[in-house]
Coordinates of C-alpha atoms and ligand atoms in Angstrom, one line a residue:
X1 CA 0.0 0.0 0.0
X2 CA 1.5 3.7 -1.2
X3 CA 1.0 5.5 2.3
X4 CA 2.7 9.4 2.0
X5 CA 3.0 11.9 5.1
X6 CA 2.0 15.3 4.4
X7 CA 2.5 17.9 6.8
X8 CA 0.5 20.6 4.7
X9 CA -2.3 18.8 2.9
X10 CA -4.0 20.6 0.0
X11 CA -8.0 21.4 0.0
X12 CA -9.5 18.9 -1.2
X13 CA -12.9 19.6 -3.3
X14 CA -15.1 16.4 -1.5
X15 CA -14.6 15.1 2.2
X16 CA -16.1 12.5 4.2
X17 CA -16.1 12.9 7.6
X18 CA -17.1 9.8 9.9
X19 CA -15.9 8.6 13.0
X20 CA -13.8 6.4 11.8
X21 CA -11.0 6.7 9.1
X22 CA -11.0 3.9 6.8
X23 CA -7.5 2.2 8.1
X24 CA -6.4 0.8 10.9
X25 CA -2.7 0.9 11.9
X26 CA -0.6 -2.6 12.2
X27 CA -1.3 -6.1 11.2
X28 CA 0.5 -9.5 11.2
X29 CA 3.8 -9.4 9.7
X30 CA 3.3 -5.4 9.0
X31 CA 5.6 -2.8 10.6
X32 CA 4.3 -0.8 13.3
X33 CA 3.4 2.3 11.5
X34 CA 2.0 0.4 8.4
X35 CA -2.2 1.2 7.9
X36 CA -4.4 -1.0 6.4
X37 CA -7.5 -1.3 5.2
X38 CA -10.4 -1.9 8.9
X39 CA -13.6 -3.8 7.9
X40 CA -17.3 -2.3 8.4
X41 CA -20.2 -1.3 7.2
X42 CA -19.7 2.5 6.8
X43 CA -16.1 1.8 5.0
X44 CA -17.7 -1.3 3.0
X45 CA -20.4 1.2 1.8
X46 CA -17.5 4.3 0.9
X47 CA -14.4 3.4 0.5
X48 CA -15.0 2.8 -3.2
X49 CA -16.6 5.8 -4.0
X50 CA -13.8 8.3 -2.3
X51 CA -11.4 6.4 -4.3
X52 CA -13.4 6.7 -7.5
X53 CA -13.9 10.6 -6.3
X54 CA -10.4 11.2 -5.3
X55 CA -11.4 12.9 -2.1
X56 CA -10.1 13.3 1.8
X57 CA -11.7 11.8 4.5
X58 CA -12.0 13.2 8.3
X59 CA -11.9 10.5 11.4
X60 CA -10.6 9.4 13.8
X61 CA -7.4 6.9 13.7
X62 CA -9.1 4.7 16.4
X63 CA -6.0 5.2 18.9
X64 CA -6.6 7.6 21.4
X65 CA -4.3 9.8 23.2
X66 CA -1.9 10.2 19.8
X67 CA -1.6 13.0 17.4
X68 CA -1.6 11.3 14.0
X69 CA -0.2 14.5 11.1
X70 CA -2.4 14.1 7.9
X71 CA -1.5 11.1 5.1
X72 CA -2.5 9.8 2.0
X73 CA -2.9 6.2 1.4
X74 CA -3.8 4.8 -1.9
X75 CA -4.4 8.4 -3.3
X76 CA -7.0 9.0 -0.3
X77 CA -6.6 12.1 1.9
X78 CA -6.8 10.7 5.7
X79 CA -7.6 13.8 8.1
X80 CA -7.0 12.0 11.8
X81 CA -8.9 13.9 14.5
X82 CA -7.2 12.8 18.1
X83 CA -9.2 11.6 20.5
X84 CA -8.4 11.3 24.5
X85 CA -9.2 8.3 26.3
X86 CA -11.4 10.0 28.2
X87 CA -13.1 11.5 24.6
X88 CA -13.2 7.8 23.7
X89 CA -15.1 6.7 26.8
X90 CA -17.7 9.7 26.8
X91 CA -17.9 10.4 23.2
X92 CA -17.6 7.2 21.8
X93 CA -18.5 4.3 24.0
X94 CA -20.7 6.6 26.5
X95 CA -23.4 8.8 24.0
X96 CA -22.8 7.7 20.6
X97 CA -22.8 3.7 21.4
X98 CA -24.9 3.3 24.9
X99 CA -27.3 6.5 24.2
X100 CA -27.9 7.1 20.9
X101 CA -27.2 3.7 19.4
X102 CA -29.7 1.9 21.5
X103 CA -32.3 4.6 21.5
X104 CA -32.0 4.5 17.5
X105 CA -32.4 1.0 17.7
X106 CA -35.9 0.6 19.3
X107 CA -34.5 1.1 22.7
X108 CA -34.0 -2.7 22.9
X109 CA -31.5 -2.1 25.2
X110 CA -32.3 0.6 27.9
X111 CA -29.8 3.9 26.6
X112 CA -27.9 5.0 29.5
X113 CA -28.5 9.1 30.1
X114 CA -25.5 11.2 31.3
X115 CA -24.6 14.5 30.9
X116 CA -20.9 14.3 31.3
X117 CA -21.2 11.8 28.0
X118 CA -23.2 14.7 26.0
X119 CA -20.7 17.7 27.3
X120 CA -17.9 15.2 25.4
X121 CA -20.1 14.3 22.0
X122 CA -20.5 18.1 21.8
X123 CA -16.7 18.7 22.4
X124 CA -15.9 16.0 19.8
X125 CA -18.5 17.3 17.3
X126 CA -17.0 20.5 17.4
X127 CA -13.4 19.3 17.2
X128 CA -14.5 16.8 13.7
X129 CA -15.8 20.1 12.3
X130 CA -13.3 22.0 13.1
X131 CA -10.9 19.7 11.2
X132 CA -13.2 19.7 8.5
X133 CA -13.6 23.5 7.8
X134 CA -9.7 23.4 8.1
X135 CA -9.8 21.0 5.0
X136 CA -12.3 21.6 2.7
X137 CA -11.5 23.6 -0.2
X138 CA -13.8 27.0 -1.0
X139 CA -17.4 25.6 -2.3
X140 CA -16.6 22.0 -1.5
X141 CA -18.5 19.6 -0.9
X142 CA -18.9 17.8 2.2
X143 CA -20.5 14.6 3.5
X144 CA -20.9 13.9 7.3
X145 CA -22.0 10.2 8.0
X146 CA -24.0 9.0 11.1
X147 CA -25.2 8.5 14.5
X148 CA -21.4 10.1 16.1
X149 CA -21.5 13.0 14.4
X150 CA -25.1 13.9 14.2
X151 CA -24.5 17.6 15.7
X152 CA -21.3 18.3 12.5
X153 CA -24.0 19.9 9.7
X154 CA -24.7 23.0 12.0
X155 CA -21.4 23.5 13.6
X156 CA -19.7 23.1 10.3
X157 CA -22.3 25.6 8.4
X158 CA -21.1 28.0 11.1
X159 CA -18.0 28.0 10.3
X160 CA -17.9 27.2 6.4
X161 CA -21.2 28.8 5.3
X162 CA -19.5 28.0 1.5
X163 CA -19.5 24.3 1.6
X164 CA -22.3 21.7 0.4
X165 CA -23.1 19.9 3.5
X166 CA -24.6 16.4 3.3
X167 CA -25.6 14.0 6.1
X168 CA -26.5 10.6 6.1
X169 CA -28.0 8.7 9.0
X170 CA -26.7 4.7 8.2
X171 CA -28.8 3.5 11.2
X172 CA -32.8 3.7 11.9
X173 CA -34.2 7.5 12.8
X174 CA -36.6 6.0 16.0
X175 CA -40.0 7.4 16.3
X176 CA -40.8 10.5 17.7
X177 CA -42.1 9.5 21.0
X178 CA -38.3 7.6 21.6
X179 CA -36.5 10.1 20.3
X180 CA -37.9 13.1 22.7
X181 CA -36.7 10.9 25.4
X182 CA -33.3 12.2 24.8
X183 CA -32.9 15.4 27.1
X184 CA -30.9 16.8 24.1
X185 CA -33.1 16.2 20.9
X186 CA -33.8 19.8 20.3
X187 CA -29.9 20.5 19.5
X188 CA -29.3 17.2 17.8
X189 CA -32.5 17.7 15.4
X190 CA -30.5 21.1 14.9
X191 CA -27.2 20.1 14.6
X192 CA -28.8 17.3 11.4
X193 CA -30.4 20.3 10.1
X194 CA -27.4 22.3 9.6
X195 CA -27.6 20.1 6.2
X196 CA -28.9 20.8 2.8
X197 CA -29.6 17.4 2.6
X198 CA -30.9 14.7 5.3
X199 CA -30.3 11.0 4.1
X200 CA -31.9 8.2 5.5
X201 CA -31.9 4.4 4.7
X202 CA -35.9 4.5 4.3
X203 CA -38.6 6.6 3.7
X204 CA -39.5 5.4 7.0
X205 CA -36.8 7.1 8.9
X206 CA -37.5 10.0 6.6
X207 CA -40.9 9.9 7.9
X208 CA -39.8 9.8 11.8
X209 CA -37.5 12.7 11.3
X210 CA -39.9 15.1 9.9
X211 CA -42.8 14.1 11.8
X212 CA -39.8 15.2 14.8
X213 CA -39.4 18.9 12.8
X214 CA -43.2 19.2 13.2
X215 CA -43.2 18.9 16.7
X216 CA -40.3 22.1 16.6
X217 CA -43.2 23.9 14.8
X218 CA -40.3 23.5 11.9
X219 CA -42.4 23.8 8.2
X220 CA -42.4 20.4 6.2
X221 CA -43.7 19.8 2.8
X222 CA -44.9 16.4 2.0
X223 CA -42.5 14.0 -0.2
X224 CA -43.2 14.4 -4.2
X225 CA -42.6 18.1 -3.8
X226 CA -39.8 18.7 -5.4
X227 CA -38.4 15.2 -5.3
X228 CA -38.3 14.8 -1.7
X229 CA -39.5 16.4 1.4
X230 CA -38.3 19.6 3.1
X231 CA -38.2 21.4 6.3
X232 CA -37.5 24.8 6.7
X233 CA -35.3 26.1 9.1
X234 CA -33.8 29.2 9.7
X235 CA -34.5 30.4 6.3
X236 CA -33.7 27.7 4.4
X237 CA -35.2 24.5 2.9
X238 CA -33.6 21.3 4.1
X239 CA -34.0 18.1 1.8
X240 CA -35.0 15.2 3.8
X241 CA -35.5 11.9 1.1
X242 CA -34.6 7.8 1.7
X243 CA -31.4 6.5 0.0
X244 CA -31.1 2.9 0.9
X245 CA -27.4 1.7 0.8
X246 CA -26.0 -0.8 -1.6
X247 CA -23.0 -3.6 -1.6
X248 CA -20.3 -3.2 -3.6
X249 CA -22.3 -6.3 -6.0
X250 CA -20.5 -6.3 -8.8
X251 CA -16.9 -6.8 -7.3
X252 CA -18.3 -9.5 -4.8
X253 CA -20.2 -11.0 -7.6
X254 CA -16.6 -11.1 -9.7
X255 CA -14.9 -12.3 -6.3
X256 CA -17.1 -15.3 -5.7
X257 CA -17.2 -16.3 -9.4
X258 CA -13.2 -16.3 -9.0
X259 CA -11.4 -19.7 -9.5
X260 CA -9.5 -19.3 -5.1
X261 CA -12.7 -18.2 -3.7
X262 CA -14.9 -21.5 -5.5
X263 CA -11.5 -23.2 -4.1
X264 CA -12.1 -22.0 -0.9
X265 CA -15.5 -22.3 -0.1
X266 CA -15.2 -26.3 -1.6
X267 CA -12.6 -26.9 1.2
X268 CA -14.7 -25.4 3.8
X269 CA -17.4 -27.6 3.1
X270 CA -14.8 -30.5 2.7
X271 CA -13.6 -28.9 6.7
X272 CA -16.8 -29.2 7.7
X273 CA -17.2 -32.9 7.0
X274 CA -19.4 -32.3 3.2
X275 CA -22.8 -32.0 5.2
X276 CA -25.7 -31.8 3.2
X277 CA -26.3 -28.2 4.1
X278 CA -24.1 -25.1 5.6
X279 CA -26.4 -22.4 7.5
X280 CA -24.6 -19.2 8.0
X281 CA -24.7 -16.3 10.1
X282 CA -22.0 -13.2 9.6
X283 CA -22.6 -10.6 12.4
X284 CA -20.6 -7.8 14.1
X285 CA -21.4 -8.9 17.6
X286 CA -24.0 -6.6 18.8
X287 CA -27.6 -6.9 20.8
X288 CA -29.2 -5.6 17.5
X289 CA -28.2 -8.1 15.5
X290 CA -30.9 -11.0 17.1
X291 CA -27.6 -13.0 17.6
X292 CA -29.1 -15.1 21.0
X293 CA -32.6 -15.4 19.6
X294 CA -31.5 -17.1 16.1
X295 CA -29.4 -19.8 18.1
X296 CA -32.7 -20.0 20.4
X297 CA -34.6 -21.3 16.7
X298 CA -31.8 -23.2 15.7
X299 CA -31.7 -25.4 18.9
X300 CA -35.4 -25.8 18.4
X301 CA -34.8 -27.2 15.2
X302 CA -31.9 -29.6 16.4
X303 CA -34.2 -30.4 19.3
X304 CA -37.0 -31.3 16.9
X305 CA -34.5 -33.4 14.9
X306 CA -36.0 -30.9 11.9
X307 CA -32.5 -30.3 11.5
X308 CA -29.5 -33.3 12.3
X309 CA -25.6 -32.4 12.9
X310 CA -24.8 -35.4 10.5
X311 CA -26.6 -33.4 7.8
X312 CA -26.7 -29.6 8.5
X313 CA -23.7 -27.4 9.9
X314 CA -24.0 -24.0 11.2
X315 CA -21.6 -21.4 11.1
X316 CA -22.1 -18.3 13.2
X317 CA -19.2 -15.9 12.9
X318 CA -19.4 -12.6 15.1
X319 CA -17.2 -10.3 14.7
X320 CA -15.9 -8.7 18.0
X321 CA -17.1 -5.3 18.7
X322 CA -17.0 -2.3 21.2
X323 CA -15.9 -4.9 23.6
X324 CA -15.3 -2.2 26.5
X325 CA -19.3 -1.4 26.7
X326 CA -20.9 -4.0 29.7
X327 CA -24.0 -4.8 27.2
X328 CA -21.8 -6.4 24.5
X329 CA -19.6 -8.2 26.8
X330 CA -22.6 -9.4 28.4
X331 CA -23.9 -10.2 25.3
X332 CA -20.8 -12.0 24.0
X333 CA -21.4 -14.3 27.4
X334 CA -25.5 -15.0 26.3
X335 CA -24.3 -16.4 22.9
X336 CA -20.9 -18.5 24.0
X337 CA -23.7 -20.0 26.4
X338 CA -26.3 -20.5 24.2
X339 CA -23.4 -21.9 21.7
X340 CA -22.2 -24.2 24.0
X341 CA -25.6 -25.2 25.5
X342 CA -26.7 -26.4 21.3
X343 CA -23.3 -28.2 21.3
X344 CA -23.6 -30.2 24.4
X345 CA -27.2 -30.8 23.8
X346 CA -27.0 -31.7 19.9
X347 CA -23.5 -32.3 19.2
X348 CA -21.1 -35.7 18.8
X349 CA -17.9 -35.7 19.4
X350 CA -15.8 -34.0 16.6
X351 CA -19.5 -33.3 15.3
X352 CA -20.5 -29.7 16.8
X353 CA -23.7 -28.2 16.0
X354 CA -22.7 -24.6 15.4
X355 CA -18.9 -23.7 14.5
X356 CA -18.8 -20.3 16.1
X357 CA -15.7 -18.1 15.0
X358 CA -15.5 -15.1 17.4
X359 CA -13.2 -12.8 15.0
X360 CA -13.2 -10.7 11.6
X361 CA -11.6 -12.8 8.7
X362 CA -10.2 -11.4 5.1
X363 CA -12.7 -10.2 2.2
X364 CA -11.5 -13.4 0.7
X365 CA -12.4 -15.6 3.2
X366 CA -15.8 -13.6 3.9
X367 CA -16.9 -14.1 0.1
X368 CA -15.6 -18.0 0.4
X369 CA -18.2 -18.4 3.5
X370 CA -20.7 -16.5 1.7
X371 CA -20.5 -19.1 -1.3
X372 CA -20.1 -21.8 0.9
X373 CA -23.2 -21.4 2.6
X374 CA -26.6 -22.7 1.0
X375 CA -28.4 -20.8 3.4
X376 CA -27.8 -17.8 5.3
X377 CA -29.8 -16.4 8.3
X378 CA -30.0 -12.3 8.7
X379 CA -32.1 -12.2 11.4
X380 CA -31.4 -8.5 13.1
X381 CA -33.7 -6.8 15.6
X382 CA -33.3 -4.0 13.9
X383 CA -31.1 -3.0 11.5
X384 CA -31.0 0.2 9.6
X385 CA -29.8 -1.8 6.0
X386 CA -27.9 -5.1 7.2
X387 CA -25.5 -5.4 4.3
X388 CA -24.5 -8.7 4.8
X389 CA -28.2 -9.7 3.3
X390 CA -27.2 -8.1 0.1
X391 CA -23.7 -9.5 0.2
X392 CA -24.9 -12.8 0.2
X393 CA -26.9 -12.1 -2.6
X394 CA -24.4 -10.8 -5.1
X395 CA -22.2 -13.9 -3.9
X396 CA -25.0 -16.4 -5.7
X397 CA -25.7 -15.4 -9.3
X398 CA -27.2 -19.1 -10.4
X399 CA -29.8 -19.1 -7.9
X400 CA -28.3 -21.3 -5.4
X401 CA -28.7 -20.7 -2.0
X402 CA -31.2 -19.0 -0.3
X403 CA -32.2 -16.1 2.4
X404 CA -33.7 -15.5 5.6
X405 CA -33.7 -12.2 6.5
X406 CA -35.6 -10.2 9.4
X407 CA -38.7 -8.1 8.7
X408 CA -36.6 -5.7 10.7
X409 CA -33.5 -5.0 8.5
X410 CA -33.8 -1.6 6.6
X411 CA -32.5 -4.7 3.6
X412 CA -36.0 -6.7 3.5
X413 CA -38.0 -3.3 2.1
X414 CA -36.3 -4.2 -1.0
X415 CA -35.3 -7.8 -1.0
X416 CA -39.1 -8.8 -0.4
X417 CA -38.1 -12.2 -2.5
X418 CA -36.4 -13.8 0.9
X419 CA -37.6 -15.4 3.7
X420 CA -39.4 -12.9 5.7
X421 CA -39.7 -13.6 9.6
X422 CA -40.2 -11.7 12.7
X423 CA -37.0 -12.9 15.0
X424 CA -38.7 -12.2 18.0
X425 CA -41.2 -15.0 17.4
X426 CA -38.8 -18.4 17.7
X427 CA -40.9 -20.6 16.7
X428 CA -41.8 -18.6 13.5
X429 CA -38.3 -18.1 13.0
X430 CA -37.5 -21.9 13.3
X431 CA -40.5 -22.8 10.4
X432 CA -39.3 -20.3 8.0
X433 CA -35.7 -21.9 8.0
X434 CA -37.8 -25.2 7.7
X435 CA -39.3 -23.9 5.0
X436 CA -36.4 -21.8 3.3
X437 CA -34.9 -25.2 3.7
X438 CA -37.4 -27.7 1.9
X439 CA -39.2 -25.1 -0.6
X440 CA -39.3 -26.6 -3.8
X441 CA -35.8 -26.0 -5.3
X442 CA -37.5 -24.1 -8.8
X443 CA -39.6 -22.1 -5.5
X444 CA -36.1 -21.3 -4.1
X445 CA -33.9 -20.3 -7.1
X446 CA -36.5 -18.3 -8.4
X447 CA -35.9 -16.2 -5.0
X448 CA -32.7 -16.1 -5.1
X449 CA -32.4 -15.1 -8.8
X450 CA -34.3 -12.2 -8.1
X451 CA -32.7 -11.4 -5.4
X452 CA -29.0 -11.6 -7.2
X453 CA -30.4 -9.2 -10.0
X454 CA -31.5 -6.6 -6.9
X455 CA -28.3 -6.4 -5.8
X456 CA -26.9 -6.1 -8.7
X457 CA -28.8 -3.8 -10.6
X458 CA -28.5 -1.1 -7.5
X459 CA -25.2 -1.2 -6.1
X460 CA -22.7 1.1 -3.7
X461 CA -22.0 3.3 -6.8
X462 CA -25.3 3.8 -7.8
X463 CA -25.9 4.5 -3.9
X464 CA -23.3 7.4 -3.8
X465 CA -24.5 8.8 -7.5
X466 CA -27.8 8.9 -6.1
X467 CA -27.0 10.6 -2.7
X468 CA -24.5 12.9 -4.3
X469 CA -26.3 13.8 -7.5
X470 CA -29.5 14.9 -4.8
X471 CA -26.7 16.7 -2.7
X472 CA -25.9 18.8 -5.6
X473 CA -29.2 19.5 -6.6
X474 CA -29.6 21.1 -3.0
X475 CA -26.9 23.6 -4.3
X476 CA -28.9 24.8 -7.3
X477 CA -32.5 24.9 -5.5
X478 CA -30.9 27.2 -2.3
X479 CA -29.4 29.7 -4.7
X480 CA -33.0 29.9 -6.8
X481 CA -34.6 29.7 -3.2
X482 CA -32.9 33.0 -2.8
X483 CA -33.2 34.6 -5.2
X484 CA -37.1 33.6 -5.0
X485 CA -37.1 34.1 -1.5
X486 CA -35.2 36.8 -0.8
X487 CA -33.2 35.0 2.4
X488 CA -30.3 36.6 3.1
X489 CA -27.6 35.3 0.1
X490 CA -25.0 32.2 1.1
X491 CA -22.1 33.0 0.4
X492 CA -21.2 31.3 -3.2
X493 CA -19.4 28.6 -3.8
X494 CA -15.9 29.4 -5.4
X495 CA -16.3 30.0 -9.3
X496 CA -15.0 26.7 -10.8
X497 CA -15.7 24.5 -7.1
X498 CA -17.8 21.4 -8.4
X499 CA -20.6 20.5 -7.3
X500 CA -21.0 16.8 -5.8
X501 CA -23.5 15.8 -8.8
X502 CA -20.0 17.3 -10.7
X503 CA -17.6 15.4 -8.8
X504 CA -19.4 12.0 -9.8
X505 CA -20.4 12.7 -13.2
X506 CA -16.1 13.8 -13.7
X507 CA -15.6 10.0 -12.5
Ligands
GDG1 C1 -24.2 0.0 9.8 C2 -25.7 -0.3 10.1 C3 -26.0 -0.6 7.6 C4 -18.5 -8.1 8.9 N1 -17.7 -9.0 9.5 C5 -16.7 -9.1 8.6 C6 -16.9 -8.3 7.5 N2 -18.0 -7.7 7.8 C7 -18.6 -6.7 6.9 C8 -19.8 -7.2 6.1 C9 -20.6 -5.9 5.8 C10 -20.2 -5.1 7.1 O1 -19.1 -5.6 7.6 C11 -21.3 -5.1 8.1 O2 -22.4 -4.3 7.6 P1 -23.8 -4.4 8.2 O3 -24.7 -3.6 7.3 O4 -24.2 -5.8 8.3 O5 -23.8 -3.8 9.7 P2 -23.2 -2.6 10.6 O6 -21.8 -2.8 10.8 O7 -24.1 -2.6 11.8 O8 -23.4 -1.2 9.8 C12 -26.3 -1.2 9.0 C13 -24.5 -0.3 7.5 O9 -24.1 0.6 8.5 C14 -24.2 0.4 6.1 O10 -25.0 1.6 6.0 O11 -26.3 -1.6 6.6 O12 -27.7 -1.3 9.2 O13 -25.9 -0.8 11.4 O14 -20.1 -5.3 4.7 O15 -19.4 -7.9 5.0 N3 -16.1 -8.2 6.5 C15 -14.9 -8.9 6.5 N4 -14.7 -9.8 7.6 C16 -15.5 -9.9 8.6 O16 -15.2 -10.7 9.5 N5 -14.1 -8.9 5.5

């Protein structure tokens, strides 16, 4: 990997700014110093378009207490913004990942309030758009990505009035009710609506946000005007509109199609003794995912002798996560017990139930499982996409394989050709793998065609074309707006800055 150090970075015409840069420093057999690639959703989703856009990207390194300068690596701008270990704990673990995470996610664990916690989001916030104003060249364009960061659009518009600001929320925007329980919602509605453009998974969360405007007496227009709905605030008009986010289809498509990956995913199967049938489950270990409940249907079924370890293996590999936070490391507990519970109940000797890998393995080795696997459980809580569903999908273009996926992943709105289940009900859950299991194979392939072509069809570019295209359009409206209007002028952007619907069509 080409990694430069920079001590005076240009501007750069298009950031992303997220909590997280999209490296991590280290690895086996790596020198120290040395960053790599980190896996996840949010860098899944946008590490491809940055590259394609040539842009910088704001974040945090993910060590605290350390001044990282700016670097590029593999012609990406990184912009590290240092976080304290105390930042880390309030900040990170304390309001982004026990308050707001839970609270977005149906409250289905109880968010912890603290006011310490907020004081150090707002610090953070501050400090992330600080960085970015520092960055961003006259008239760029800016996108600010999720639940950490939700107060950036308004700090940042106070400081760079120039820039294009975009947000996008990657996780569910909870109902009203849930949302006002939060002592601070007023400012963090705000701080979202510093934005010309709000971006949700669904029209759903789209909904839930502005239905939240109304109760600020904030103006809405209904969705169709104008391609998507607004709220007004403080003299402008702030797009609010659903942009569900894609896999990166056609390179896992290519990957799984490859000669090592088919390799790979026949020796699995071989490791696992050639059962009839490999059920998988891929999850970043986390109380949303529905991790406990799914082995709760599984056992049913080996209980039931529905399913038998001589003929079907299941792999569930979670991939460790915010391990410092009590709730996951309780949760991690729930599962290795439920895990081991299955294995002592079901199991022979060398002949487990469930293979359960607790760590993150290559891209490689993800697609190989993916292949591997003729049928793969997605059964979140709640989930504001789940990209593992569609990942799954782009890994089986002839129709192999097939799906179960949660009525509660942002991902079943669209792939409505899977197995549908509620994964709160266990014994509904346990039938529909029965049934995803012994449909009629034509039944099944049909699915899973359709499926494939979904994923296919609308992918992580097309994602980011759509988002950024809207994002631009925002630009044109707010200077006819006010002109129209007659709000007090934005400052312009610099003659010649592109837009972001530029910056993608230049690609
Ligand atoms: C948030 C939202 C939304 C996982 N383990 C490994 C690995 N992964 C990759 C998967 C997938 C990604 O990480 C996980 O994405 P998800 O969408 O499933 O979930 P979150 O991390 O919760 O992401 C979610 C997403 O943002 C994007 O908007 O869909 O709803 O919660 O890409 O493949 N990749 C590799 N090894 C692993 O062990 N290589």
């Amino acid at each position: 990997m080409e990694q430069t150090c920079t001590r005076r970075p240009s501007l750069s015409d298009f950031l992303v700014v997220a909590n997280r840069l999209p490296v991590t420093r280290g690895g086996a057999g790596q020198e120290e110093t040395a960053w790599r690639r980190s896996p996840g959703g949010l860098v899944s989703a946008l590490e491809p378009v940055l590259r394609r856009a040539r842009g910088a990207w704001v974040g945090w390194a993910g060590c605290s207490d350390q001044q990282v300068a700016p670097f590029t690596l593999d012609g990406m701008r990184m912009h590290p913004v240092s976080l304290s270990a105390r930042d880390v704990a309030g900040y990170y673990e304390g309001f982004a990942n026990a308050t707001v995470w839970p609270l977005f996610h149906d409250a289905i664990v109880s968010p912890t309030l603290i006011r310490d916690w907020w004081q150090r989001y707002v610090e953070v916030n501050t400090r992330f758009a600080e960085a970015t104003a520092l960055a961003a060249a006259p008239g760029a364009t800016v996108w600010v990505h999720d639940y950490q960061l939700l107060l950036v659009p308004a700090m940042l518009r106070t400081l760079r009035p120039d820039v294009s600001i975009g947000f996008f929320l990657h996780i569910p925007f909870p109902p009203t009710e849930l949302f006002m329980q939060l002592p601070w919602w007023p400012d963090l509605l705000r701080g979202m609506l510093g934005a010309d453009l709000v971006g949700f998974q669904l029209a759903r969360d789209a909904d839930n946000f502005r239905r939240t405007a109304d109760m600020r007496g904030l103006a809405t227009a209904p969705p169709g005007s104008g391609g998507g709905g607004h709220v007004h605030m403080g003299g402008r008009a702030v797009r609010v509109d659903a942009f569900p986010v894609a896999a990166d289809g056609a390179v896992l498509a290519s990957l799984a199609r490859s000669d090592a990956v088919r390799r790979r995913a026949r020796q699995m199967r071989a490791e696992l003794g050639d059962p009839r049938t490999v059920i998988l489950s891929v999850d970043r270990l986390d109380y949303t995912k529905g991790v406990p409940q799914r082995l709760d249907a599984l056992d049913k079924l080996y209980a039931q002798r529905r399913l038998d370890v001589d003929r079907h293996v299941t792999v569930q590999i979670v991939t460790p996560s915010r391990e410092r936070i009590p709730q996951y490391r309780e949760l991690r507990k729930q599962v290795e017990t439920r895990v081991g519970r299955i294995n002592g109940a079901h199991g022979r000797l060398g002949q487990p139930a469930v293979r359960y890998l607790h760590r993150s393995v290559d891209r490689d080795e993800m697609a190989a499982f993916l292949v591997a696997a003729d049928l793969m459980l997605v059964t979140p809580l709640r989930d504001g996409m789940n990209l593992v569903a569609k990942e799954y999908a782009a890994c089986h273009p002839d129709g192999d394989g097939a799906l179960v996926l949660s009525e509660f992943a942002g991902a079943a709105a669209e792939l409505d050709a899977a197995y549908l289940v509620n994964p709160y009900d266990t014994d509904q859950l346990a039938r529909m793998i029965s049934t995803a299991l012994d449909d009629a194979p034509d039944d099944r392939r049909r699915r899973m065609s359709t499926l494939h072509e979904q994923v296919l069809r609308r992918d992580v570019h097309t994602w980011a074309r759509e988002y950024l295209s809207a994002l631009g359009a925002t630009r044109t409206d707010a200077h006819r707006r006010t002109v129209v209007g007659g709000d007090r002028p934005r400052p312009r952007a610099a003659a010649g800055a592109p837009t972001a619907g530029d910056l993608w069509r230049e690609q």
